Each structure stands twice: as C-alpha cells, then as structure tokens.
One Martini backbone bead per residue (centre of mass of N, CA, C, O) as a GRO file, in nm:
protein
  306
    1UNK     BB    1  24.919  20.496   7.282
    2UNK     BB    2  25.252  20.452   7.270
    3UNK     BB    3  25.572  20.451   7.474
    4UNK     BB    4  25.850  20.403   7.262
    5UNK     BB    5  26.177  20.501   7.264
    6UNK     BB    6  26.296  20.303   7.039
    7UNK     BB    7  26.072  20.448   6.814
    8UNK     BB    8  26.147  20.732   6.806
    9UNK     BB    9  26.035  20.958   6.552
   10UNK     BB   10  26.049  21.070   6.225
   11UNK     BB   11  25.823  21.024   5.941
   12UNK     BB   12  25.774  21.026   5.628
   13UNK     BB   13  25.576  21.062   5.399
   14UNK     BB   14  25.487  21.000   5.053
   15UNK     BB   15  25.473  21.321   4.949
   16UNK     BB   16  25.281  21.526   5.045
   17UNK     BB   17  25.029  21.775   5.131
   18UNK     BB   18  25.204  21.856   5.338
   19UNK     BB   19  25.503  21.807   5.426
   20UNK     BB   20  25.674  21.592   5.583
   21UNK     BB   21  25.889  21.484   5.768
   22UNK     BB   22  26.146  21.312   5.796
   23UNK     BB   23  26.316  21.079   5.666
   24UNK     BB   24  26.356  20.764   5.620
   25UNK     BB   25  26.483  20.520   5.851
   26UNK     BB   26  26.636  20.273   5.975
   27UNK     BB   27  26.494  20.010   6.184
   28UNK     BB   28  26.441  19.822   6.430
   29UNK     BB   29  26.290  19.558   6.538
   30UNK     BB   30  25.984  19.511   6.683
   31UNK     BB   31  25.898  19.294   6.974
   32UNK     BB   32  25.728  19.507   7.150
   33UNK     BB   33  25.469  19.630   7.350
   34UNK     BB   34  25.262  19.786   7.521
   35UNK     BB   35  25.023  19.805   7.717
   36UNK     BB   36  24.703  19.781   7.709
   37UNK     BB   37  24.426  19.927   7.677
   38UNK     BB   38  24.110  20.005   7.876
   39UNK     BB   39  23.921  20.199   7.646
   40UNK     BB   40  23.774  20.060   7.433
   41UNK     BB   41  23.556  20.070   7.215
   42UNK     BB   42  23.292  19.944   7.094
   43UNK     BB   43  23.429  19.676   6.911
   44UNK     BB   44  23.735  19.757   6.987
   45UNK     BB   45  24.049  19.691   6.960
   46UNK     BB   46  24.341  19.714   7.082
   47UNK     BB   47  24.645  19.830   6.942
   48UNK     BB   48  24.798  19.651   7.203
   49UNK     BB   49  24.711  19.349   7.164
   50UNK     BB   50  24.905  19.082   7.252
   51UNK     BB   51  24.723  18.843   7.186
   52UNK     BB   52  24.686  18.917   6.885
   53UNK     BB   53  24.983  18.928   6.812
   54UNK     BB   54  25.038  18.631   6.871
   55UNK     BB   55  24.841  18.520   6.664
   56UNK     BB   56  24.949  18.681   6.407
   57UNK     BB   57  25.235  18.544   6.390
   58UNK     BB   58  25.080  18.271   6.262
   59UNK     BB   59  24.988  18.421   6.019
   60UNK     BB   60  24.898  18.390   5.687
   61UNK     BB   61  24.810  18.478   5.375
   62UNK     BB   62  24.603  18.240   5.345
   63UNK     BB   63  24.430  18.315   5.603
   64UNK     BB   64  24.398  18.611   5.461
   65UNK     BB   65  24.119  18.673   5.307
   66UNK     BB   66  23.947  18.901   5.108
   67UNK     BB   67  23.657  18.790   5.165
   68UNK     BB   68  23.630  18.921   5.460
   69UNK     BB   69  23.601  19.230   5.320
   70UNK     BB   70  23.325  19.209   5.235
   71UNK     BB   71  23.040  19.376   5.194
   72UNK     BB   72  22.768  19.359   5.359
   73UNK     BB   73  22.448  19.402   5.257
   74UNK     BB   74  22.338  19.533   5.534
   75UNK     BB   75  22.580  19.776   5.498
   76UNK     BB   76  22.557  19.932   5.226
   77UNK     BB   77  22.394  20.188   5.296
   78UNK     BB   78  22.586  20.302   5.510
   79UNK     BB   79  22.840  20.313   5.331
   80UNK     BB   80  22.723  20.510   5.119
   81UNK     BB   81  22.668  20.742   5.317
   82UNK     BB   82  22.973  20.771   5.434
   83UNK     BB   83  23.144  20.743   5.136
   84UNK     BB   84  23.016  20.736   4.872
   85UNK     BB   85  23.231  20.772   4.594
   86UNK     BB   86  23.455  20.618   4.812
   87UNK     BB   87  23.390  20.312   4.849
   88UNK     BB   88  23.618  20.171   4.690
   89UNK     BB   89  23.843  20.277   4.878
   90UNK     BB   90  23.737  20.140   5.133
   91UNK     BB   91  23.760  19.851   5.018
   92UNK     BB   92  24.069  19.857   4.984
   93UNK     BB   93  24.129  19.896   5.285
   94UNK     BB   94  23.985  19.644   5.390
   95UNK     BB   95  24.177  19.449   5.244
   96UNK     BB   96  24.436  19.536   5.384
   97UNK     BB   97  24.346  19.461   5.672
   98UNK     BB   98  24.272  19.151   5.603
   99UNK     BB   99  24.575  19.105   5.527
  100UNK     BB  100  24.827  19.275   5.613
  101UNK     BB  101  24.709  19.349   5.893
  102UNK     BB  102  24.716  19.056   5.997
  103UNK     BB  103  25.001  18.954   5.926
  104UNK     BB  104  25.132  19.225   6.089
  105UNK     BB  105  24.949  19.271   6.365
  106UNK     BB  106  24.704  19.505   6.351
  107UNK     BB  107  24.493  19.270   6.313
  108UNK     BB  108  24.291  19.052   6.424
  109UNK     BB  109  24.165  18.763   6.299
  110UNK     BB  110  23.871  18.806   6.431
  111UNK     BB  111  23.830  19.101   6.287
  112UNK     BB  112  23.810  19.069   5.978
  113UNK     BB  113  23.487  19.013   5.949
  114UNK     BB  114  23.449  19.319   6.116
  115UNK     BB  115  23.554  19.574   5.962
  116UNK     BB  116  23.305  19.739   5.884
  117UNK     BB  117  23.137  19.773   6.154
  118UNK     BB  118  23.385  19.805   6.381
  119UNK     BB  119  23.558  20.022   6.196
  120UNK     BB  120  23.478  20.188   5.942
  121UNK     BB  121  23.194  20.290   6.030
  122UNK     BB  122  23.271  20.382   6.315
  123UNK     BB  123  23.470  20.607   6.202
  124UNK     BB  124  23.310  20.758   5.974
  125UNK     BB  125  23.089  20.888   6.163
  126UNK     BB  126  23.281  21.121   6.280
  127UNK     BB  127  23.274  21.329   6.041
  128UNK     BB  128  23.028  21.504   6.153
  129UNK     BB  129  23.241  21.659   6.371
  130UNK     BB  130  23.393  21.782   6.116
  131UNK     BB  131  23.506  22.035   5.961
  132UNK     BB  132  23.559  22.197   5.689
  133UNK     BB  133  23.897  22.172   5.606
  134UNK     BB  134  24.041  22.025   5.819
  135UNK     BB  135  24.289  21.959   6.058
  136UNK     BB  136  24.417  21.627   6.127
  137UNK     BB  137  24.506  21.445   6.426
  138UNK     BB  138  24.620  21.105   6.473
  139UNK     BB  139  24.644  20.930   6.767
  140UNK     BB  140  24.744  20.624   6.760
  141UNK     BB  141  24.674  20.494   6.467
  142UNK     BB  142  24.810  20.233   6.369
  143UNK     BB  143  24.603  20.124   6.100
  144UNK     BB  144  24.413  20.407   6.069
  145UNK     BB  145  24.237  20.443   6.343
  146UNK     BB  146  24.052  20.695   6.202
  147UNK     BB  147  24.226  20.866   5.996
  148UNK     BB  148  24.206  20.707   5.720
  149UNK     BB  149  23.901  20.699   5.706
  150UNK     BB  150  23.858  21.009   5.699
  151UNK     BB  151  24.020  21.054   5.436
  152UNK     BB  152  23.826  20.888   5.262
  153UNK     BB  153  23.547  21.031   5.338
  154UNK     BB  154  23.732  21.323   5.347
  155UNK     BB  155  23.889  21.510   5.100
  156UNK     BB  156  23.905  21.796   5.269
  157UNK     BB  157  24.119  21.674   5.441
  158UNK     BB  158  24.401  21.701   5.666
  159UNK     BB  159  24.623  21.425   5.752
  160UNK     BB  160  24.781  21.304   6.057
  161UNK     BB  161  24.973  21.022   6.143
  162UNK     BB  162  25.032  20.918   6.481
  163UNK     BB  163  25.319  20.694   6.533
  164UNK     BB  164  25.575  20.509   6.711
  165UNK     BB  165  25.571  20.245   6.545
  166UNK     BB  166  25.737  20.105   6.287
  167UNK     BB  167  25.539  19.883   6.173
  168UNK     BB  168  25.302  20.086   6.146
  169UNK     BB  169  25.424  20.309   5.969
  170UNK     BB  170  25.483  20.128   5.732
  171UNK     BB  171  25.190  20.059   5.671
  172UNK     BB  172  25.082  20.349   5.636
  173UNK     BB  173  25.259  20.435   5.398
  174UNK     BB  174  25.164  20.209   5.209
  175UNK     BB  175  24.860  20.276   5.219
  176UNK     BB  176  24.874  20.564   5.108
  177UNK     BB  177  24.995  20.482   4.838
  178UNK     BB  178  24.784  20.268   4.748
  179UNK     BB  179  24.532  20.488   4.779
  180UNK     BB  180  24.619  20.784   4.685
  181UNK     BB  181  24.684  20.996   4.965
  182UNK     BB  182  24.945  21.191   4.955
  183UNK     BB  183  24.802  21.489   4.945
  184UNK     BB  184  24.646  21.441   5.256
  185UNK     BB  185  24.866  21.235   5.380
  186UNK     BB  186  25.060  21.180   5.677
  187UNK     BB  187  25.354  21.058   5.859
  188UNK     BB  188  25.427  21.033   6.215
  189UNK     BB  189  25.708  20.925   6.398
  190UNK     BB  190  25.571  20.931   6.723
  191UNK     BB  191  25.485  21.107   6.980
  192UNK     BB  192  25.272  21.344   7.090
  193UNK     BB  193  25.487  21.521   7.237
  194UNK     BB  194  25.672  21.544   6.988
  195UNK     BB  195  25.465  21.679   6.801
  196UNK     BB  196  25.412  21.934   6.991
  197UNK     BB  197  25.741  22.020   7.017
  198UNK     BB  198  25.919  21.872   6.843
  199UNK     BB  199  26.144  21.678   6.617
  200UNK     BB  200  26.425  21.647   6.453
  201UNK     BB  201  26.362  21.952   6.326
  202UNK     BB  202  26.058  21.958   6.380
  203UNK     BB  203  25.792  22.121   6.402
  204UNK     BB  204  25.519  22.182   6.548
  205UNK     BB  205  25.210  22.032   6.582
  206UNK     BB  206  24.876  22.117   6.451
  207UNK     BB  207  24.507  22.124   6.499
  208UNK     BB  208  24.163  22.131   6.480
  209UNK     BB  209  24.181  21.809   6.507
  210UNK     BB  210  24.182  21.542   6.755
  211UNK     BB  211  24.232  21.196   6.737
  212UNK     BB  212  24.107  20.889   6.913
  213UNK     BB  213  24.150  20.519   6.949
  214UNK     BB  214  24.213  20.312   7.184
  215UNK     BB  215  24.441  20.450   7.397
  216UNK     BB  216  24.309  20.609   7.664
  217UNK     BB  217  24.231  20.765   7.915
  218UNK     BB  218  24.119  21.090   7.949
  219UNK     BB  219  24.360  21.210   8.101
  220UNK     BB  220  24.593  21.115   7.915
  221UNK     BB  221  24.471  21.204   7.649
  222UNK     BB  222  24.470  21.509   7.714
  223UNK     BB  223  24.773  21.541   7.763
  224UNK     BB  224  24.846  21.458   7.462
  225UNK     BB  225  24.619  21.619   7.272
  226UNK     BB  226  24.563  21.920   7.343
  227UNK     BB  227  24.849  22.040   7.249
  228UNK     BB  228  24.759  21.984   6.932
  229UNK     BB  229  24.550  22.201   6.962
  230UNK     BB  230  24.404  22.460   6.881
  231UNK     BB  231  24.250  22.730   6.954
  232UNK     BB  232  23.924  22.589   6.942
  233UNK     BB  233  23.985  22.321   6.926
  234UNK     BB  234  23.961  21.948   6.914
  235UNK     BB  235  23.877  21.662   7.091
  236UNK     BB  236  23.821  21.326   6.949
  237UNK     BB  237  23.696  21.051   7.134
  238UNK     BB  238  23.669  20.719   7.107
  239UNK     BB  239  23.408  20.551   7.277
  240UNK     BB  240  23.220  20.393   7.513
  241UNK     BB  241  23.031  20.320   7.791
  242UNK     BB  242  23.254  20.499   7.973
  243UNK     BB  243  23.230  20.804   7.909
  244UNK     BB  244  23.078  20.932   8.152
  245UNK     BB  245  23.271  20.827   8.373
  246UNK     BB  246  23.528  20.966   8.268
  247UNK     BB  247  23.428  21.252   8.295
  248UNK     BB  248  23.376  21.248   8.603
  249UNK     BB  249  23.680  21.167   8.675
  250UNK     BB  250  23.844  21.390   8.454
  251UNK     BB  251  23.750  21.695   8.444
  252UNK     BB  252  23.976  21.841   8.605
  253UNK     BB  253  24.209  21.771   8.419
  254UNK     BB  254  24.097  21.904   8.168
  255UNK     BB  255  24.083  22.193   8.284
  256UNK     BB  256  24.390  22.216   8.356
  257UNK     BB  257  24.459  22.180   8.029
  258UNK     BB  258  24.226  22.380   7.883
  259UNK     BB  259  23.957  22.243   7.885
  260UNK     BB  260  23.649  22.192   7.839
  261UNK     BB  261  23.354  22.060   7.856
  262UNK     BB  262  23.269  21.754   7.823
  263UNK     BB  263  23.119  21.574   7.543
  264UNK     BB  264  22.856  21.369   7.433
  265UNK     BB  265  22.840  21.176   7.126
  266UNK     BB  266  22.634  21.050   6.856
  267UNK     BB  267  22.735  20.880   6.573
  268UNK     BB  268  22.518  20.773   6.318
  269UNK     BB  269  22.232  20.817   6.357
  270UNK     BB  270  22.038  20.609   6.145
  271UNK     BB  271  22.291  20.436   6.013
  272UNK     BB  272  22.413  20.304   6.271
  273UNK     BB  273  22.436  19.986   6.472
  274UNK     BB  274  22.571  20.139   6.675
  275UNK     BB  275  22.666  20.422   6.757
  276UNK     BB  276  22.918  20.652   6.792
  277UNK     BB  277  23.116  20.721   7.070
  278UNK     BB  278  23.198  21.054   7.184
  279UNK     BB  279  23.451  21.273   7.308
  280UNK     BB  280  23.433  21.631   7.347
  281UNK     BB  281  23.708  21.879   7.340
  282UNK     BB  282  23.776  22.207   7.398
  283UNK     BB  283  24.033  22.439   7.346
  284UNK     BB  284  24.036  22.728   7.548
  285UNK     BB  285  24.335  22.700   7.663
  286UNK     BB  286  24.681  22.788   7.682
  287UNK     BB  287  24.893  22.544   7.814
  288UNK     BB  288  25.195  22.550   7.947
  289UNK     BB  289  25.479  22.472   8.063
  290UNK     BB  290  25.643  22.450   8.342
  291UNK     BB  291  25.853  22.657   8.519
  292UNK     BB  292  26.136  22.682   8.667
  293UNK     BB  293  26.272  22.777   8.948
  294UNK     BB  294  26.476  22.984   9.084
  295UNK     BB  295  26.765  22.978   9.234
  296UNK     BB  296  26.888  22.992   9.558
  297UNK     BB  297  27.078  23.108   9.784
  298UNK     BB  298  27.207  23.027  10.091
  299UNK     BB  299  27.148  23.345  10.200
  300UNK     BB  300  26.877  23.447  10.027
  301UNK     BB  301  26.986  23.570   9.788
  302UNK     BB  302  27.125  23.640   9.512
  303UNK     BB  303  27.261  23.493   9.256
  304UNK     BB  304  27.577  23.481   9.130
  305UNK     BB  305  27.771  23.539   8.882
  306UNK     BB  306  28.048  23.357   8.697
   0.00000   0.00000   0.00000
C-alpha cells in the first residue's frame, strides 16, 4: 500500500451491498507512486514497481493482446479446482488484467503471459484460509490482487478493496462493474489508517479477514492492517521466502499491536506448485491509539480553567 496524501479520500463502489463510501469525485491525474515494496511474494511484482510503470506508459492496446491471458492447458485442472463454476469469470478478469491492466500501468508487460500462475491461482489458493461468509478487507489492492480474485472464487464473501491511488481505484470500479460483482464488492479510495478511523464522513471499516499482497514488511503491515480486523479476526499476508525471517524480526511489534503469534501456512498444496505462502496473525487484543498526557501547570499543580 502506498501513502499518497494527494489521492486520499473515499470512493464509492459501483453500488453494491453493503453501500460503498462517498460518491466518486473528479481527481487530478496521478503522476508518480511511492517507492516500491521490498517484500513481494514469490513471483509477484510490487504494485508500485516504477520500472514497470515506466515500461507500461509506452504500451498500447495493440501490444496487450487477450491471447496472453488464455489459460495454459497445464494449469486448467488447478484453475477448475480453485474457481469451480466461476472459472469463466476468472478468465474475464485475466483478460482485463492482460489488456487494460497493462495499458494503464497496473500490470507490467512481462507479467501478462504469467497472469494465471503467478497472480490468479496464487491469490485464489488463499481462499482456503477464509471462513464461510466472511467480510474481507483487501489493503493496497492495486489491480485487485488478491481481493478481487477472492471475490470471484468465493461468492459467499463480502469484499472491500482499499486503495489510495486514483488511477487504480478507477480500474477497480470498472472491473467490478464489468464482472458483475457490484453486490459483493465495493471500493474504498484511501489509506488503511483512514479506513480504520473513518474519513470524509464514512464510519470506520472492519472485517473478519484483512488481506495484503506485496505491500510492506510485516511490522508496517501489521500497523496498518490489524486495526481493520475485528477482535478474533485475522490478517492474512501473502509472502514469499522471507516469511519466517520477517516473523522472527517483527514478532514483538505484532504483539505490541495486539496480534497473536504469527503463523506460516502454505495454501494450495497439491493443487498449485509452488503453494502460496501466507503469514496469518489473529487480532487477540484491541489496542487503541495512545492518549496524550494532560498538561501540567508551571507550578506543578493543576492547570486552571480560563
């Protein structure tokens, strides 16, 4: 997730249930992103990879052919297992990523031929860690990974895509409309802390599960995401080979934020190769913001009212 104050604010989803935040308003064109994340999961590009954005700025619609989004035969069995009777919907989303997603700079041109194995299947495998009927908040959603993929694979979920950048939220709103997911998916344009505390008249958001992919190291990710989880809810962070090292380095920060002991899980074992590595943290305690101390008078007594 990026923290770009010039693009902060709430954006309504396409009219789904529950109702989205405030209506869409015109925004200035975003010309730059924050620095890229350093902890992208295996095979996943950072959502703020400026080198890919630079490449994609020169990509035309002719360069991004839907043919690159065709499901490879060797992945067909895994895709059917993970998406079931919604496989056609997943294929429509893959085509969106390979065309509009590339042209608009959300997916790097070199990622287009690998959309199924490195992105869709990688994200869909995480559905096995999410309870039936859960409310899911996807932080730093970017092009909709993993939140939109989970909404496709699991029609029982209610999903909110949280993304601060205008050009990305525009794509997400259009994708939700195009895929017919307005009743279960909404888009919130803003940072995670704005979603947790409420912004521009919108009440605080919270969910049973908070997801994030290629957003930030575990300490910052926990700071942003745990406040969005209900008590007993969980953060599910898609990680790569560094998962265990991040846990060892940041476990104290996680505990201080009210999180339980982080656990590593491999999702999709026996279905995809390699499986998706996730770090799962249960929010055990509700930790509120620190309150400022009362000011003391110069003489050490109580300050008098004026």
